[in-house]
mmCIF file of C-alpha atoms in Angstrom:
data_model
loop_
_atom_site.group_PDB
_atom_site.id
_atom_site.type_symbol
_atom_site.label_atom_id
_atom_site.label_comp_id
_atom_site.label_asym_id
_atom_site.label_seq_id
_atom_site.Cartn_x
_atom_site.Cartn_y
_atom_site.Cartn_z
ATOM 1 C CA MET A 1245 -60.278 1.276 15.340
ATOM 2 C CA ASN A 1246 -60.961 4.976 14.966
ATOM 3 C CA ASN A 1247 -58.619 7.732 13.975
ATOM 4 C CA GLU A 1248 -58.206 8.839 17.561
ATOM 5 C CA THR A 1249 -56.890 5.523 18.702
ATOM 6 C CA LEU A 1250 -54.573 5.168 15.798
ATOM 7 C CA LYS A 1251 -53.033 8.736 16.667
ATOM 8 C CA ALA A 1252 -52.756 7.834 20.374
ATOM 9 C CA GLY A 1253 -50.958 4.543 19.453
ATOM 10 C CA PHE A 1254 -48.498 6.192 17.354
ATOM 11 C CA GLN A 1255 -47.864 9.290 19.664
ATOM 12 C CA LEU A 1256 -43.996 9.831 20.090
ATOM 13 C CA LEU A 1257 -44.172 12.466 22.907
ATOM 14 C CA HIS A 1258 -46.289 11.817 25.872
ATOM 15 C CA LYS A 1259 -47.271 14.145 28.762
ATOM 16 C CA PRO A 1260 -46.550 12.376 32.067
ATOM 17 C CA LYS A 1261 -49.407 12.084 34.573
ATOM 18 C CA LYS A 1262 -49.123 14.848 37.450
ATOM 19 C CA GLY A 1263 -46.383 13.641 40.210
ATOM 20 C CA LYS A 1264 -44.965 10.988 37.718
ATOM 21 C CA MET A 1265 -41.719 13.051 37.066
ATOM 22 C CA GLY A 1266 -41.269 13.632 40.759
ATOM 23 C CA ALA A 1267 -41.464 9.765 41.428
ATOM 24 C CA LEU A 1268 -39.090 8.993 38.715
ATOM 25 C CA LEU A 1269 -36.633 11.719 40.001
ATOM 26 C CA ILE A 1270 -36.713 9.911 43.366
ATOM 27 C CA VAL A 1271 -35.988 6.445 41.713
ATOM 28 C CA PHE A 1272 -33.121 8.190 39.739
ATOM 29 C CA LEU A 1273 -31.565 9.845 42.864
ATOM 30 C CA TRP A 1274 -31.864 6.663 45.000
ATOM 31 C CA ILE A 1275 -30.198 4.372 42.202
ATOM 32 C CA ALA A 1276 -27.555 7.015 41.673
ATOM 33 C CA LEU A 1277 -26.822 7.156 45.382
ATOM 34 C CA TRP A 1278 -26.334 3.421 45.508
ATOM 35 C CA ASN A 1279 -24.199 3.443 42.372
ATOM 36 C CA ILE A 1280 -21.916 5.850 44.122
ATOM 37 C CA VAL A 1281 -21.852 3.736 47.308
ATOM 38 C CA TYR A 1282 -21.210 0.651 45.134
ATOM 39 C CA GLN A 1283 -18.465 2.148 43.449
ATOM 40 C CA ALA A 1284 -16.742 3.611 46.474
ATOM 41 C CA ILE A 1285 -16.605 0.338 48.437
ATOM 42 C CA HIS A 1286 -16.291 -2.085 45.310
ATOM 43 C CA GLY A 1287 -12.515 -1.939 45.310
ATOM 44 C CA ILE A 1288 -12.317 -2.938 49.089
ATOM 45 C CA TRP A 1289 -14.745 -5.957 48.389
ATOM 46 C CA HIS A 1290 -12.871 -6.860 45.500
ATOM 47 C CA ASP A 1291 -9.537 -6.915 47.423
ATOM 48 C CA TRP A 1292 -11.246 -9.054 50.134
ATOM 49 C CA SER A 1293 -12.744 -11.381 47.527
ATOM 50 C CA ILE A 1294 -16.180 -10.574 48.655
ATOM 51 C CA GLN A 1295 -18.785 -10.721 45.932
ATOM 52 C CA ILE A 1296 -22.041 -9.446 47.643
ATOM 53 C CA ILE A 1297 -23.281 -7.091 45.153
ATOM 54 C CA ASN A 1298 -23.302 -8.105 41.417
ATOM 55 C CA TRP A 1299 -25.473 -7.877 38.395
ATOM 56 C CA SER A 1300 -28.621 -9.223 40.170
ATOM 57 C CA PHE A 1301 -28.444 -6.409 42.618
ATOM 58 C CA PHE A 1302 -29.045 -3.789 39.985
ATOM 59 C CA ALA A 1303 -31.261 -5.962 37.650
ATOM 60 C CA ALA A 1304 -33.737 -6.228 40.628
ATOM 61 C CA VAL A 1305 -34.750 -2.470 40.547
ATOM 62 C CA THR A 1306 -34.828 -2.461 36.658
ATOM 63 C CA LEU A 1307 -37.232 -5.392 36.737
ATOM 64 C CA PHE A 1308 -39.185 -4.036 39.693
ATOM 65 C CA PHE A 1309 -40.197 -0.828 37.928
ATOM 66 C CA MET A 1310 -40.934 -2.661 34.572
ATOM 67 C CA GLN A 1311 -43.935 -4.410 36.257
ATOM 68 C CA GLU A 1312 -46.230 -1.323 35.946
ATOM 69 C CA GLU A 1313 -49.449 -3.341 35.982
ATOM 70 C CA LEU A 1314 -48.570 -4.447 39.612
ATOM 71 C CA THR A 1315 -48.864 -2.872 42.968
ATOM 72 C CA TYR A 1316 -45.505 -2.063 44.653
ATOM 73 C CA LYS A 1317 -46.126 -4.967 47.170
ATOM 74 C CA GLU A 1318 -46.685 -7.415 44.140
ATOM 75 C CA ARG A 1319 -43.594 -5.979 42.290
ATOM 76 C CA PHE A 1320 -41.497 -6.691 45.433
ATOM 77 C CA TRP A 1321 -42.540 -10.236 45.771
ATOM 78 C CA HIS A 1322 -42.606 -11.001 41.920
ATOM 79 C CA THR A 1323 -39.185 -9.727 41.771
ATOM 80 C CA LEU A 1324 -37.630 -11.248 44.660
ATOM 81 C CA VAL A 1325 -39.305 -14.672 44.449
ATOM 82 C CA GLY A 1326 -39.352 -14.814 40.571
ATOM 83 C CA GLY A 1327 -35.721 -13.811 40.328
ATOM 84 C CA SER A 1328 -34.719 -16.378 42.825
ATOM 85 C CA VAL A 1329 -36.626 -19.067 40.936
ATOM 86 C CA GLY A 1330 -34.764 -18.028 37.703
ATOM 87 C CA LEU A 1331 -31.349 -18.335 39.563
ATOM 88 C CA LEU A 1332 -32.128 -21.658 40.940
ATOM 89 C CA LEU A 1333 -33.583 -23.084 37.726
ATOM 90 C CA ALA A 1334 -30.371 -22.012 35.897
ATOM 91 C CA ALA A 1335 -28.170 -23.668 38.354
ATOM 92 C CA GLY A 1336 -30.332 -26.744 38.137
ATOM 93 C CA VAL A 1337 -29.964 -26.717 34.234
ATOM 94 C CA ILE A 1338 -26.153 -26.817 34.746
ATOM 95 C CA VAL A 1339 -26.110 -29.513 37.451
ATOM 96 C CA VAL A 1340 -28.662 -31.704 35.433
ATOM 97 C CA CYS A 1341 -26.674 -31.264 32.202
ATOM 98 C CA GLN A 1342 -23.495 -32.217 33.874
ATOM 99 C CA PHE A 1343 -25.115 -35.309 35.401
ATOM 100 C CA LEU A 1344 -26.496 -36.381 31.945
ATOM 101 C CA VAL A 1345 -23.232 -36.041 30.082
ATOM 102 C CA LYS A 1346 -21.491 -38.011 32.799
ATOM 103 C CA SER A 1347 -24.258 -40.664 32.230
ATOM 104 C CA GLY A 1348 -23.204 -40.675 28.508
ATOM 105 C CA LEU A 1349 -25.846 -38.536 26.978
ATOM 106 C CA PRO A 1350 -24.529 -36.250 24.052
ATOM 107 C CA LYS A 1351 -23.837 -32.643 25.127
ATOM 108 C CA LEU A 1352 -26.697 -30.955 23.086
ATOM 109 C CA PRO A 1353 -29.761 -33.225 24.360
ATOM 110 C CA ALA A 1354 -28.107 -33.032 27.884
ATOM 111 C CA ILE A 1355 -28.419 -29.103 27.948
ATOM 112 C CA LEU A 1356 -31.552 -28.819 26.042
ATOM 113 C CA ILE A 1357 -33.679 -31.306 28.183
ATOM 114 C CA PRO A 1358 -33.362 -29.424 31.516
ATOM 115 C CA LEU A 1359 -33.239 -26.016 29.651
ATOM 116 C CA LEU A 1360 -36.554 -26.843 27.905
ATOM 117 C CA ILE A 1361 -38.087 -28.101 30.958
ATOM 118 C CA SER A 1362 -37.216 -24.962 32.861
ATOM 119 C CA ILE A 1363 -38.451 -22.666 30.242
ATOM 120 C CA ALA A 1364 -41.723 -24.646 29.947
ATOM 121 C CA VAL A 1365 -42.280 -24.395 33.696
ATOM 122 C CA LEU A 1366 -41.686 -20.706 33.802
ATOM 123 C CA ILE A 1367 -43.989 -20.165 30.897
ATOM 124 C CA LEU A 1368 -46.841 -22.692 31.443
ATOM 125 C CA ALA A 1369 -47.000 -22.468 35.403
ATOM 126 C CA ALA A 1370 -47.157 -18.559 35.286
ATOM 127 C CA PRO A 1371 -50.884 -18.088 34.984
ATOM 128 C CA TYR A 1372 -51.205 -20.422 38.085
ATOM 129 C CA LEU A 1373 -48.329 -19.217 40.156
ATOM 130 C CA PRO A 1374 -47.450 -15.699 38.932
ATOM 131 C CA MET A 1375 -45.565 -14.548 42.087
ATOM 132 C CA ILE A 1376 -43.252 -17.867 41.751
ATOM 133 C CA PHE A 1377 -43.083 -18.048 37.740
ATOM 134 C CA ASN A 1378 -42.972 -14.887 35.935
ATOM 135 C CA ASN A 1379 -40.882 -12.851 33.476
ATOM 136 C CA VAL A 1380 -38.478 -11.797 36.151
ATOM 137 C CA GLY A 1381 -37.455 -15.462 36.565
ATOM 138 C CA PHE A 1382 -37.068 -15.834 32.975
ATOM 139 C CA ILE A 1383 -34.470 -12.890 32.549
ATOM 140 C CA TYR A 1384 -32.710 -13.920 35.484
ATOM 141 C CA LEU A 1385 -32.424 -17.667 34.054
ATOM 142 C CA ILE A 1386 -31.231 -16.104 30.780
ATOM 143 C CA VAL A 1387 -28.691 -13.707 32.068
ATOM 144 C CA SER A 1388 -27.161 -16.380 34.366
ATOM 145 C CA PHE A 1389 -25.942 -18.349 31.298
ATOM 146 C CA VAL A 1390 -23.694 -15.380 30.518
ATOM 147 C CA GLU A 1391 -21.110 -16.925 32.956
ATOM 148 C CA THR A 1392 -21.955 -20.644 32.672
ATOM 149 C CA ASP A 1393 -18.656 -22.076 34.155
ATOM 150 C CA LYS A 1394 -19.210 -20.071 37.292
ATOM 151 C CA LEU A 1395 -23.129 -20.205 37.332
ATOM 152 C CA VAL A 1396 -23.466 -22.891 40.192
ATOM 153 C CA ALA A 1397 -20.506 -21.457 42.309
ATOM 154 C CA ASN A 1398 -22.027 -18.041 42.009
ATOM 155 C CA LEU A 1399 -25.476 -18.946 43.069
ATOM 156 C CA PRO A 1400 -25.183 -18.156 46.712
ATOM 157 C CA SER A 1401 -23.912 -14.516 46.023
ATOM 158 C CA ASN A 1402 -26.195 -14.032 43.279
ATOM 159 C CA LEU A 1403 -29.257 -14.909 45.726
ATOM 160 C CA LEU A 1404 -27.916 -12.743 48.232
ATOM 161 C CA SER A 1405 -27.344 -9.904 45.835
ATOM 162 C CA LEU A 1406 -30.935 -10.146 44.557
ATOM 163 C CA LEU A 1407 -32.121 -10.107 48.094
ATOM 164 C CA LEU A 1408 -30.016 -7.050 49.013
ATOM 165 C CA GLY A 1409 -31.187 -5.368 45.719
ATOM 166 C CA SER A 1410 -34.856 -6.075 46.659
ATOM 167 C CA LEU A 1411 -34.482 -4.816 50.227
ATOM 168 C CA ILE A 1412 -32.404 -1.776 49.542
ATOM 169 C CA LEU A 1413 -33.266 -0.524 46.095
ATOM 170 C CA ASN A 1414 -37.025 -1.693 45.686
ATOM 171 C CA LEU A 1415 -38.288 -1.286 49.251
ATOM 172 C CA GLY A 1416 -36.227 2.002 49.683
ATOM 173 C CA CYS A 1417 -37.577 3.472 46.447
ATOM 174 C CA SER A 1418 -41.267 2.235 47.320
ATOM 175 C CA PHE A 1419 -41.024 3.858 50.760
ATOM 176 C CA LEU A 1420 -39.711 7.272 49.311
ATOM 177 C CA ILE A 1421 -42.161 7.167 46.526
ATOM 178 C CA GLY A 1422 -44.910 6.397 49.223
ATOM 179 C CA LEU A 1423 -44.003 9.455 51.257
ATOM 180 C CA TYR A 1424 -44.071 11.657 48.071
ATOM 181 C CA THR A 1425 -47.283 10.416 47.038
ATOM 182 C CA LYS A 1426 -48.919 10.954 50.424
ATOM 183 C CA ASN A 1427 -47.435 14.508 50.338
ATOM 184 C CA MET A 1428 -48.908 15.100 47.008
ATOM 185 C CA ALA A 1429 -52.303 13.959 48.251
ATOM 186 C CA LYS A 1430 -52.063 16.270 51.220
ATOM 187 C CA LYS A 1431 -51.243 19.201 49.100
ATOM 188 C CA ALA A 1432 -54.211 18.434 46.668
ATOM 189 C CA ALA A 1433 -56.517 18.071 49.554
ATOM 190 C CA ALA A 1434 -55.546 21.260 51.041
ATOM 191 C CA LYS A 1435 -55.805 23.070 47.848
ATOM 192 C CA ALA A 1436 -59.331 21.581 47.375
ATOM 193 C CA GLU A 1437 -60.293 22.534 50.759
ATOM 194 C CA ALA A 1438 -58.987 26.230 50.178
ATOM 195 C CA LYS A 1439 -61.025 26.461 47.090
ATOM 196 C CA THR A 1440 -64.251 25.272 48.920
ATOM 197 C CA LYS A 1441 -63.699 28.022 51.611
ATOM 198 C CA ALA A 1442 -63.112 30.713 49.056
#
């Protein structure tokens, strides 16, 4: 490993690629807009006991943009499908655990057996079925256990919230960034054409 590689590896301040900050600003404004909408109507939904948007709504966009090695289309499906699998596995762990405890198995092995099987599936099946078993599913599986007592009951609302987050936040951001990128490409082409004519 040469000195240049070492220096690049430990570089604290990076200069973003052209257009990157514009795209990030679009992401920020879109998420900020939906946070405002959420805060404005959250009280009404709470009064009506409707839990449509929860943590899985906003987690969807965070995980969407963490998968930088994928195309936007791949990110969308990895987040939606992978997150759904994680939620379903988490609920399955609780259901199987309860069944095993009722069957007379001690609580520790009753929780460890389905949990370790779920984790093994997410990790070992990932290379073969990455859209279904991936890190997004792993994160949704882990975060779901924050409210273990409500995990199974909240499964439908969590799945719906993930779907809405994927459609509203992720598709919305992807569409707006696509327009921005096309506009940047048109400006670059016009600038190059002007230079050739000059």
